[in-house]
CSV table of C-alpha atoms and ligand atoms in Angstrom, one decimal:
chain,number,residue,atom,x,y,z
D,1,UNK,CA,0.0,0.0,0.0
D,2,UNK,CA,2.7,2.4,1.1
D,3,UNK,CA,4.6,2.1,-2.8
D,4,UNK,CA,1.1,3.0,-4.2
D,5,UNK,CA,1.6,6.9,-5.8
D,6,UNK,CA,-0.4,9.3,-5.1
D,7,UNK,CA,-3.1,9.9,-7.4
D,8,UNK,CA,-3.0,13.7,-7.9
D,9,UNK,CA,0.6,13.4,-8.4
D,10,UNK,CA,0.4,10.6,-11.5
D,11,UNK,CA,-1.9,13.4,-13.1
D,12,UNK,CA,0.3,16.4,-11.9
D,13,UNK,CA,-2.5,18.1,-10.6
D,14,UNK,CA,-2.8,19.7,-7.3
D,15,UNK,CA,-5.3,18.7,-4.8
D,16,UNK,CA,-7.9,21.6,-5.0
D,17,UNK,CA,-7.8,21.1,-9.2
D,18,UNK,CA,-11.5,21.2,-10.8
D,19,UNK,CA,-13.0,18.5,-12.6
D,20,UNK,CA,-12.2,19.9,-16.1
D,21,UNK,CA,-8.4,20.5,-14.8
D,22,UNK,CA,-8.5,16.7,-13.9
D,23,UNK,CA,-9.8,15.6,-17.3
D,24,UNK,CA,-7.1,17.4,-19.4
D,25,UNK,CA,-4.7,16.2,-17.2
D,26,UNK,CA,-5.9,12.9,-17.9
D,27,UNK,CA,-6.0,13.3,-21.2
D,28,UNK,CA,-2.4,14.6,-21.9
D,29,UNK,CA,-1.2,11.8,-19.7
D,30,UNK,CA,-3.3,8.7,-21.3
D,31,UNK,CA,-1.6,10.0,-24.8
D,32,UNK,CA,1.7,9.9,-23.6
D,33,UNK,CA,1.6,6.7,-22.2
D,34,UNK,CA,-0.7,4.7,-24.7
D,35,UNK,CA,0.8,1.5,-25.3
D,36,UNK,CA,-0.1,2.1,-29.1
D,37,UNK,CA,2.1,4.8,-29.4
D,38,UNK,CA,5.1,3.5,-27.4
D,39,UNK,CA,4.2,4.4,-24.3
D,40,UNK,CA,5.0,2.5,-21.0
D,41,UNK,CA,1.9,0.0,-19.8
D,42,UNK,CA,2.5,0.1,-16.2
D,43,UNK,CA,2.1,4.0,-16.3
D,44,UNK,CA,-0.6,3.8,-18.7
D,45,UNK,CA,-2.9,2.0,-16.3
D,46,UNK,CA,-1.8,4.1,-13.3
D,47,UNK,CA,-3.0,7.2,-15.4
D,48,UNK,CA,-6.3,5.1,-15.7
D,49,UNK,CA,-6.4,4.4,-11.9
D,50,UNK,CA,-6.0,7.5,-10.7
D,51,UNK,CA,-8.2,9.3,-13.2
D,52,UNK,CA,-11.0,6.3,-12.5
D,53,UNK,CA,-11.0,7.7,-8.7
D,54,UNK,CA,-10.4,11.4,-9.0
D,55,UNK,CA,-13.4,12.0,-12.0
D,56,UNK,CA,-15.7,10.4,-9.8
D,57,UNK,CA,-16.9,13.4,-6.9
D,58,UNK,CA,-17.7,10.6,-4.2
D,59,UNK,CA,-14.7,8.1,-5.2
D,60,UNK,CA,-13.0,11.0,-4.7
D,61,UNK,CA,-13.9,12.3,-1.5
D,62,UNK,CA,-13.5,9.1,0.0
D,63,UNK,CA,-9.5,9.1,-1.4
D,64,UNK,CA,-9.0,12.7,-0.4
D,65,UNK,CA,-10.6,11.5,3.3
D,66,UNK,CA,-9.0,8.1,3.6
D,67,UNK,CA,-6.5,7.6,0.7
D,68,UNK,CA,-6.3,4.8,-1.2
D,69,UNK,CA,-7.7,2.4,1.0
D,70,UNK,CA,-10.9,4.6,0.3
D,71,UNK,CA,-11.1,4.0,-3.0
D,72,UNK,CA,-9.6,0.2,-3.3
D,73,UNK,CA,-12.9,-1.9,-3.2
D,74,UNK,CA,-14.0,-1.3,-6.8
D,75,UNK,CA,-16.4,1.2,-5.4
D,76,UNK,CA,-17.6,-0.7,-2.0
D,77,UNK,CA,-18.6,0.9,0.8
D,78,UNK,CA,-16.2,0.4,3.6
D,79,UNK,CA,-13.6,2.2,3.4
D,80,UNK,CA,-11.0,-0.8,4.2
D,81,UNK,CA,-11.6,-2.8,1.1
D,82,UNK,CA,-8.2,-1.8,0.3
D,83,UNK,CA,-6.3,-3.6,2.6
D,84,UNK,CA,-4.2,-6.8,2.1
D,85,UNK,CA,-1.8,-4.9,-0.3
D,86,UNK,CA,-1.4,-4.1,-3.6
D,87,UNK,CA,-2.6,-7.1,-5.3
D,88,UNK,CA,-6.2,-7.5,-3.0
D,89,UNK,CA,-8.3,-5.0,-4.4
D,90,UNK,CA,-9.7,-6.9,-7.0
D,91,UNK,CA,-9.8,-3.9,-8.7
D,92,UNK,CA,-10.0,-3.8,-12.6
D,93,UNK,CA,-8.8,-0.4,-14.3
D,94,UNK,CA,-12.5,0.9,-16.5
D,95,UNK,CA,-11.1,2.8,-19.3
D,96,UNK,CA,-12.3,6.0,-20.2
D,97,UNK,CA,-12.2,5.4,-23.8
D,98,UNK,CA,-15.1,7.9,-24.6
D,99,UNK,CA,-12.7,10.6,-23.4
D,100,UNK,CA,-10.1,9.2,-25.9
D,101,UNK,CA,-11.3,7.9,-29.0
D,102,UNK,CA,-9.2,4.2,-28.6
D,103,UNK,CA,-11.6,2.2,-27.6
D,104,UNK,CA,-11.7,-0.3,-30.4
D,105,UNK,CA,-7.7,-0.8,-30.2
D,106,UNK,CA,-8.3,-1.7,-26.4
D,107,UNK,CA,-11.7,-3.3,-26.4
D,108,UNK,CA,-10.6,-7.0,-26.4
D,109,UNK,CA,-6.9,-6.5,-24.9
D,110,UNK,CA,-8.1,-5.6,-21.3
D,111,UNK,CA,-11.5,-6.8,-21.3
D,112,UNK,CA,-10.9,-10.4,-20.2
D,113,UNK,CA,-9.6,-9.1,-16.6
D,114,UNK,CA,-11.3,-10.7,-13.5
D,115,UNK,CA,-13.3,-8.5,-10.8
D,116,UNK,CA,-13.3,-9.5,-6.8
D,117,UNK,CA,-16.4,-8.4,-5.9
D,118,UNK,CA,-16.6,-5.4,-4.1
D,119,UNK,CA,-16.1,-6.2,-0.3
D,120,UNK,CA,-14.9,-9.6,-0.7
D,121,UNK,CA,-11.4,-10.1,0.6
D,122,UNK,CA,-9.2,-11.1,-2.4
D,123,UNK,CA,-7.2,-14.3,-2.2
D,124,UNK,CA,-4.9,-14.3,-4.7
D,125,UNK,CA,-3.1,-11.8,-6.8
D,126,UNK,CA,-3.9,-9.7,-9.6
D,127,UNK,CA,-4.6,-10.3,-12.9
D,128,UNK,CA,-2.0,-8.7,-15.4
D,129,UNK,CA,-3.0,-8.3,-18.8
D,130,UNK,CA,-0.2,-7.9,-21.4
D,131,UNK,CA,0.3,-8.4,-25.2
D,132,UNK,CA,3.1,-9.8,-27.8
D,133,UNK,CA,3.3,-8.7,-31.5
D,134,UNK,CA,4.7,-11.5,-33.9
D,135,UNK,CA,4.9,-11.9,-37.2
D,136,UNK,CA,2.6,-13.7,-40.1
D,137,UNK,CA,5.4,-16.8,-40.2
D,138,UNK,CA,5.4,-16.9,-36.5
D,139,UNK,CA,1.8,-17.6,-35.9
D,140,UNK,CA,1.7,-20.0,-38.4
D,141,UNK,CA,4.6,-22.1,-37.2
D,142,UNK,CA,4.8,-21.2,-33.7
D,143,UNK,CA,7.1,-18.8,-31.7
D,144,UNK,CA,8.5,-18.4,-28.1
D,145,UNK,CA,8.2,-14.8,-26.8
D,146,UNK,CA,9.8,-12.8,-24.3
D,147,UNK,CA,8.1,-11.1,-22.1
D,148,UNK,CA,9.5,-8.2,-19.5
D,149,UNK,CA,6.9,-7.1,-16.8
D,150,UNK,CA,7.8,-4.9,-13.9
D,151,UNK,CA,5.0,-6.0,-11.5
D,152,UNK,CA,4.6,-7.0,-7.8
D,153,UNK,CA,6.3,-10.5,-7.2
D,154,UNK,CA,6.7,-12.7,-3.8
D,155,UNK,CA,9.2,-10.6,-1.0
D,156,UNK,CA,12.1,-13.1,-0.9
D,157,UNK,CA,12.9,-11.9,2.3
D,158,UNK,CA,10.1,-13.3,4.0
D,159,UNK,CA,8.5,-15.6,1.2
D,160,UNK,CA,5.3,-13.2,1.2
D,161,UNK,CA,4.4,-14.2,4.5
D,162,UNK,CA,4.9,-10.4,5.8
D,163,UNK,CA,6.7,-11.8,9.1
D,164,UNK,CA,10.6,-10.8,9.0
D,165,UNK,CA,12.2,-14.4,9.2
D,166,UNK,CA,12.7,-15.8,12.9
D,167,UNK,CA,9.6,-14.4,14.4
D,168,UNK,CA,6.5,-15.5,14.7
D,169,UNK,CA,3.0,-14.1,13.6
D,170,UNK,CA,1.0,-13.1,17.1
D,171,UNK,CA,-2.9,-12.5,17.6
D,172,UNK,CA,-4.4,-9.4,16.1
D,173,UNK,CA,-4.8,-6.9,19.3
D,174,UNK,CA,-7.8,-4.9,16.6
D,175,UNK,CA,-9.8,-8.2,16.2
D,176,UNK,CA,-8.9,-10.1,19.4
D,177,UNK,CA,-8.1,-13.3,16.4
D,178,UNK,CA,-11.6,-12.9,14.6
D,179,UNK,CA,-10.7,-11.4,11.5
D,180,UNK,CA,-13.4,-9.4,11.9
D,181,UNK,CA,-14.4,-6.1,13.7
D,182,UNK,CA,-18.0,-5.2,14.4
D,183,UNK,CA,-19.3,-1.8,14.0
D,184,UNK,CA,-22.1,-0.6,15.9
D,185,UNK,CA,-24.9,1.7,14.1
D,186,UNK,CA,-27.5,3.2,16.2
D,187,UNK,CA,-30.6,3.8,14.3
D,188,UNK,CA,-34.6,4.8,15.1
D,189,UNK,CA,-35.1,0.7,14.3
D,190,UNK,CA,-32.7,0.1,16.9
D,191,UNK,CA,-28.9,-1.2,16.9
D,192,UNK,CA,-27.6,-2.4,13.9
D,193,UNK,CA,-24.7,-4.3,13.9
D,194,UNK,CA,-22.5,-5.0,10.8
D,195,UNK,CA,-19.0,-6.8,10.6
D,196,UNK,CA,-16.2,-6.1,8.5
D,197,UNK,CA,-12.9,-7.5,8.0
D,198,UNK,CA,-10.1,-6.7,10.3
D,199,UNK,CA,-8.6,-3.6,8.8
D,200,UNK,CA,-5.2,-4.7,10.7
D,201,UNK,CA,-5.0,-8.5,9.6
D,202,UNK,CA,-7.2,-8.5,6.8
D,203,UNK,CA,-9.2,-11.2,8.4
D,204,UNK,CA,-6.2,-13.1,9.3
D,205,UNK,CA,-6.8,-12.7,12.8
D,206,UNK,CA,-2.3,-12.9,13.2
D,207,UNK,CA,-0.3,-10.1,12.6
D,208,UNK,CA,3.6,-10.2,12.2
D,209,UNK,CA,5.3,-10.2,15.4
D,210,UNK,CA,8.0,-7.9,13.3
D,211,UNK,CA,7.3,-7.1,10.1
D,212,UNK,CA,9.5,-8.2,7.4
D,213,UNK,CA,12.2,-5.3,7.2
D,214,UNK,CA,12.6,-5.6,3.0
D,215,UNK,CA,9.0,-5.5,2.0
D,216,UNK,CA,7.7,-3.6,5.3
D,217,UNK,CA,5.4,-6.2,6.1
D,218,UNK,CA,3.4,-5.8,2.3
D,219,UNK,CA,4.6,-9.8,1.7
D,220,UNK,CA,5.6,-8.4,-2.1
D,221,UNK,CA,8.1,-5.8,-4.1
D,222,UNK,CA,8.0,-4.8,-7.5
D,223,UNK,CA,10.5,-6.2,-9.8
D,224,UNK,CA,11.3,-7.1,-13.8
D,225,UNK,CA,10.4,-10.3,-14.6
D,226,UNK,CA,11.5,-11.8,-17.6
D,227,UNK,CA,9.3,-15.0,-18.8
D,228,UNK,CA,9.6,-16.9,-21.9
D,229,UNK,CA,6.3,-17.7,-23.7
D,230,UNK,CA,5.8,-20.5,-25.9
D,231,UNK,CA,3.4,-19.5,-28.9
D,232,UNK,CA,1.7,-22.5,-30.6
D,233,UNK,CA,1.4,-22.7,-33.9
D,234,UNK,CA,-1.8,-22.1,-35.8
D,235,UNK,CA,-2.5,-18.8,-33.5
D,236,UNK,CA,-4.4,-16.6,-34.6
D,237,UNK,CA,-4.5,-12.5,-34.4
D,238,UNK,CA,-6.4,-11.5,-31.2
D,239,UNK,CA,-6.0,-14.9,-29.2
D,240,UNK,CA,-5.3,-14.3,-25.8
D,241,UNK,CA,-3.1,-16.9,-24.0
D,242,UNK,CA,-3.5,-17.3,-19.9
D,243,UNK,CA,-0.5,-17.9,-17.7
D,244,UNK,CA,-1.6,-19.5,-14.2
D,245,UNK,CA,0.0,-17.8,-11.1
D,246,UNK,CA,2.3,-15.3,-13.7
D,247,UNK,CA,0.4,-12.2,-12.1
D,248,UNK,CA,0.8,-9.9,-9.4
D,249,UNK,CA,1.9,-11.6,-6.1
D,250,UNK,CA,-0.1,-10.7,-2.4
D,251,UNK,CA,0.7,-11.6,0.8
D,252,UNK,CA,0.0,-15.2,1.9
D,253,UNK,CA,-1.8,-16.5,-1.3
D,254,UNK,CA,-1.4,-16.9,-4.8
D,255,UNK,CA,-0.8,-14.8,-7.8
D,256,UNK,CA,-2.9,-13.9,-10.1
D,257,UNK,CA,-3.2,-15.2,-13.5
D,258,UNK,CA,-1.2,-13.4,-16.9
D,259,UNK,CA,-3.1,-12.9,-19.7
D,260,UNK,CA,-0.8,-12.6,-22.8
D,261,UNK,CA,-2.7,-10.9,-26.0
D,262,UNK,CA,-1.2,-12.1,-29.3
D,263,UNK,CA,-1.6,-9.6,-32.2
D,264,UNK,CA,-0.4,-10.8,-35.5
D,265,UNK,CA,1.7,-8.5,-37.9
D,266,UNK,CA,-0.5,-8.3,-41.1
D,267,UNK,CA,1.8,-10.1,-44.3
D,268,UNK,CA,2.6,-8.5,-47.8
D,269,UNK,CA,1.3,-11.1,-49.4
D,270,UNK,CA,-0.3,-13.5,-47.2
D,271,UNK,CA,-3.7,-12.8,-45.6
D,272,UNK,CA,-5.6,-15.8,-43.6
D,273,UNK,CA,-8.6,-17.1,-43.3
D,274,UNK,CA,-9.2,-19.3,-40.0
D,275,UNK,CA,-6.6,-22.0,-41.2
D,276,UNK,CA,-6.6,-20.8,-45.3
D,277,UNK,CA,-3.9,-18.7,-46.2
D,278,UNK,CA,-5.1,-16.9,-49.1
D,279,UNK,CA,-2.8,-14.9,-51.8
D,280,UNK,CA,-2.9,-13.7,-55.7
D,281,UNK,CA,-0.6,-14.6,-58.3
D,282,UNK,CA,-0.1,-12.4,-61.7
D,283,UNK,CA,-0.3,-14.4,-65.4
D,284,UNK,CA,-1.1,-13.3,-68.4
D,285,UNK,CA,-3.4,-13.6,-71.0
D,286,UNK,CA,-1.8,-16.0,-73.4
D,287,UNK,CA,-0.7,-18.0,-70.3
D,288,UNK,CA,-4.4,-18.0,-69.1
D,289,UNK,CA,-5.4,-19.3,-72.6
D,290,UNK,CA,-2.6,-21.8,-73.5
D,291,UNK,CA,-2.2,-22.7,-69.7
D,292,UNK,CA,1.0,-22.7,-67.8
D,293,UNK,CA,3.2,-23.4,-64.6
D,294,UNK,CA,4.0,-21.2,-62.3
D,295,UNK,CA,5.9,-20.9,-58.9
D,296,UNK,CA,3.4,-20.2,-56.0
D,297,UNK,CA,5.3,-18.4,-52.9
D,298,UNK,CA,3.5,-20.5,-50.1
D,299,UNK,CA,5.0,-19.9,-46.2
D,300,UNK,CA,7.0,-23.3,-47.2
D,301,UNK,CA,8.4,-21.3,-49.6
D,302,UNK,CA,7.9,-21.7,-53.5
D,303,UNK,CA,5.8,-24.5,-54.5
D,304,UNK,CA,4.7,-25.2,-58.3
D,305,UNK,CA,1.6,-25.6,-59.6
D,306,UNK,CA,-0.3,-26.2,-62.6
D,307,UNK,CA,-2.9,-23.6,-64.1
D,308,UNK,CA,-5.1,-25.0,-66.8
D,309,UNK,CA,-5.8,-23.8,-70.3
D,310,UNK,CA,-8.5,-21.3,-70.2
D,311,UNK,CA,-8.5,-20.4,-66.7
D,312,UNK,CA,-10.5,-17.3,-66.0
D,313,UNK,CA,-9.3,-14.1,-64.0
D,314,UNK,CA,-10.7,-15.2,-60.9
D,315,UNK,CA,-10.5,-18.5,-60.7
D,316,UNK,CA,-9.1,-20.0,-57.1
D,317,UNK,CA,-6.7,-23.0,-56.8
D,318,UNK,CA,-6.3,-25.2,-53.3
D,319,UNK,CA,-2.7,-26.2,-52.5
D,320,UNK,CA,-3.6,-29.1,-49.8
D,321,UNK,CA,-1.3,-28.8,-46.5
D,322,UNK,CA,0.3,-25.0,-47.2
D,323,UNK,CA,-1.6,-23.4,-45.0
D,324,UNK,CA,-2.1,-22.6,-40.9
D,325,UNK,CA,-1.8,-26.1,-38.6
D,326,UNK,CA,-4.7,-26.6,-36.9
D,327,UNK,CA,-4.3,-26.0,-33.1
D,328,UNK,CA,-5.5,-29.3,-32.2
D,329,UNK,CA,-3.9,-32.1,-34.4
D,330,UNK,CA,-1.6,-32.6,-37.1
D,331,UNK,CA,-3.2,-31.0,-40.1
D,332,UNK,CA,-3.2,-28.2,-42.0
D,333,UNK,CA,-5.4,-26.3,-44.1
D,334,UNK,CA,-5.0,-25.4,-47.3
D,335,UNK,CA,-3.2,-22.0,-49.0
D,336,UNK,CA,-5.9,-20.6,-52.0
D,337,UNK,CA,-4.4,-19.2,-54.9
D,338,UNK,CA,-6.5,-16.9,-56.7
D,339,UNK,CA,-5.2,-16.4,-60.8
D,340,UNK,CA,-5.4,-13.0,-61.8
D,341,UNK,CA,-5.0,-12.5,-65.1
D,342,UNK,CA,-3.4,-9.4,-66.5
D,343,UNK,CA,-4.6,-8.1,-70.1
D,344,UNK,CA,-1.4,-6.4,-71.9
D,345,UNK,CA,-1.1,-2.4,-71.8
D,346,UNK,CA,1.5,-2.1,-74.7
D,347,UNK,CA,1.6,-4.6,-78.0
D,348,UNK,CA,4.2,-4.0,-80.3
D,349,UNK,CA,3.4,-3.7,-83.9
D,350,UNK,CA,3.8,-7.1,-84.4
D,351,UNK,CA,1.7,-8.5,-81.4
D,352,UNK,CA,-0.9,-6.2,-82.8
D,353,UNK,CA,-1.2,-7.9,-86.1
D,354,UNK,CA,-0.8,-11.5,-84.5
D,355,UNK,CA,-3.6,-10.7,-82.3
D,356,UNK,CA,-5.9,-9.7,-85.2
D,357,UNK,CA,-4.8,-13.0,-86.9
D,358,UNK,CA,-6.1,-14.8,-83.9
D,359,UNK,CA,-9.6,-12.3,-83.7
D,360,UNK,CA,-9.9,-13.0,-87.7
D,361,UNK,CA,-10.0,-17.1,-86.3
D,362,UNK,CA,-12.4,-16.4,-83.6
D,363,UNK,CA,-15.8,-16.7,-83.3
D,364,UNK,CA,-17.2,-13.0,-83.1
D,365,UNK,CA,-19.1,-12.3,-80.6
D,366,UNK,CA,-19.7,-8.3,-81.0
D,367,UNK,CA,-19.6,-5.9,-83.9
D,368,UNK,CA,-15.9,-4.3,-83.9
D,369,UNK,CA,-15.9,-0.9,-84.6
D,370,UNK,CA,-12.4,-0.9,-87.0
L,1,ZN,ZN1,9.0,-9.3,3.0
L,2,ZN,ZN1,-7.3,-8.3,13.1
C-alpha cells in the first residue's frame, strides 16, 4: 500500500484542481503513455487508476478523506476494502475510452480481466493483462516470446508471508483473532450491527510479530520479470493466451493469472482465413489461354503448380497442406491461390497484327468498330 503513488501526483495536478483540470490532465497523460504509441503500460494503467478515482466526486472524496484504501474496493462501501496490499483489491482499471477515441484498439486486450467483488477479501493476486506482436510466419509455425513485466512479485525476504524471518505471527490486538471487527450503528429501528474484516490483519486474525524489514510487512516488491512464452502454432491475431500464477503476487496466497494478448503483424502477401492462407498470383493472358506453370510463394516457400488452359481471371486454386496447422492435431489447411490475369497495356506492332490474326479465327461475338 505504502509504494502506491499518489493519485494527484500521477496526473500532476494539485489537490484543490477542478473536474475539467482533472480531465485534461488525464488526457495529456493517457496519450503519452498509450501503449499504441510506445508508451509505458505500467504508467498507462496508473493514469487510468488514478483518473478512474479522482473523476468520480464521491470516489473521490472518499480518497481525499481516507486515501487509497478509500477507494480500493472497486467502489464498495467500507472504506478498508483496500487492505491486504497491492494485489487485493480486485480492482480492474475501467477505461475511459469515450474521453479518448481508442476504444476499439483496447476493447478485447483488457477486457478479459477478472473482478473481486466489491467487499470480498481477495485471495490471490492480480490479474495482469499484457500483449506480444509477432509476425505472419510466427503464428503460423509457432514462436517463443519474451516477455519483460515490472510488477509485484513474492518478498524473498520473508517468502510473502509479511513476518521478517525468525519471528513469529501473534494474535491481532484490533480483532482479538476474529478477523473481523464489528461496528455498531444506532438507528430509530434500533442497533444495527454490521462486521467487517479486520482492517489490521485482513481477516487473518495474526499479525507479524515484526514485520518483514525488505518488503515492510506488504509480503511483495515490485521487480522485472522476464518469462519466456511459448506461442503454438496455428494462433491466430487476437488470441489471448493465460498464464496461471504469472500475475501480481499478495501476501499469503497466490498470484494472479497473466493474460498474454497475441496480435499478428499483417503479411505482404499473405492474408488468412481461419486455417486458409489466401494470396494472388499475376499471369497473363496467353498463359491463361494456352495454360502454364507457375511458382506459387506458399510460407513453405515456392511450391509449383499447374494452371489450366482457359482459366479465368478469378479463378481460385487449393494447394492441400500450405496453409495454418490446426491448433489441435496434425493438419493443416489449405493455401488458395486466386489467378489474376493481366490483359497487356503495350503490344508491339507485331503482337498487334498477331492478335488480329487470332480475332480474324475467332468466333465474333460483338460488332468491332475498326
Ligand atoms: Zn518481505
Ligand atoms: Zn485483526
Amino acid at each position: 500500500m505504502a509504494t502506491k503513488r499518489d493519485y494527484y501526483d500521477i496526473l500532476g495536478v494539485s489537490k484543490g484542481a477542478s473536474a475539467d483540470e482533472i480531465k485534461k490532465a488525464f488526457r495529456r497523460a493517457a496519450i503519452e503513455h498509450h501503449p499504441d504509441r510506445g508508451g509505458d503500460e505500467a504508467k498507462f494503467k496508473e493514469v487510468n487508476e488514478a483518473y478512474e478515482v479522482l473523476k468520480d466526486e464521491a470516489k473521490r472524496k472518499r480518497y481525499d478523506q481516507f486515501g487509497h484504501a478509500g477507494v480500493g474496493g472497486n467502489g464498495g462501501g467500507s472504506p478498508f476494502d483496500g487492505f491486504g496490499g497491492y494485489g487485493g483489491q480486485g480492482q480492474n482499471v475501467n477505461f475511459d475510452f469515450g474521453d479518448l477515441g481508442l476504444g476499439d484498439i483496447f476493447s478485447s486486450f483488457f477486457g478479459g480481466g477478472q473482478q473481486t467483488g466489491a467487499g470480498r477479501r481477495a485471495q490471490r493476486g492480480r490479474d495482469v493483462e499484457t500483449r506480444v506482436e509477432i509476425t505472419f510466419e510466427q503464428a503460423v509455425f509457432g514462436t517463443e516470446a519474451e516477455l519483460n513485466l515490472n510488477i509485484e512479485d513474492t518478498c524473498e525476504h520473508c517468502k510473502g508471508t509479511t513476518v521478517e524471518p525468525g519471528h513469529q505471527l501473534q494474535t491481532c490486538d484490533q480483532c482479538g483473532g476474529s478477523g473481523q471487527v464489528v461496528n455498531v450503528t444506532r438507528t430509530i429501528f434500533g442497533n444495527i450491527q454490521q462486521a467487517s474484516i479486520c482492517p489490521k490483519c485482513n481477516g487473518r486474525g495474526k499479525v507479524p510479530e515484526k514485520a518483514c524489514s525488505v518488503c515492510h510487512g506488504k509480503g511483495t516488491r515490485v521487480k522485472s520479470q522476464r518469462i519466456m512464452l511459448k506461442i503454438p502454432a496455428g494462433i491466430d491475431d487476437g488470441a489471448t493466451i493465460r498464464l496461471r500464477e504469472h500475475g501480481e503476487a499478495i501476501a499469503n496466497g497466490p498470484k494472479g493469472d497473466l493474460y498474454v494478448n497475441i496480435r499478428v503483424k499483417p503479411h505482404k502477401k499473405f492474408t488468412r482465413e481461419g486455417d486458409l492462407i489466401l494470396s494472388d498470383e499475376h499471369i497473363d493472358m496467353v498463359e491463361a489461354a494456352l495454360g502454364t506453370e507457375i511458382e506459387v510463394e506458399t510460407v513453405d516457400g515456392p511450391v509449383r503448380m499447374k494452371v489450366p488452359a482457359g482459366t479465368q481471371s478469378g479463378s481460385d486454386f487449393k494447394l492441400s497442406g500450405h496453409g495454418v496447422p490446426r491448433l489441435k492435431g496434425e493438419t493443416r489447411g489449405a493455401h488458395i491461390v486466386t489467378i489474376i490475369v493481366e490483359t497487356p497495356k503495350k503490344l508491339t506492332k507485331r503482337q498487334q497484327e498477331l492478335l488480329q490474326a487470332f480475332r480474324a479465327e475467332s468466333t465474333p461475338k460483338r460488332k468491332f468498330w475498326h
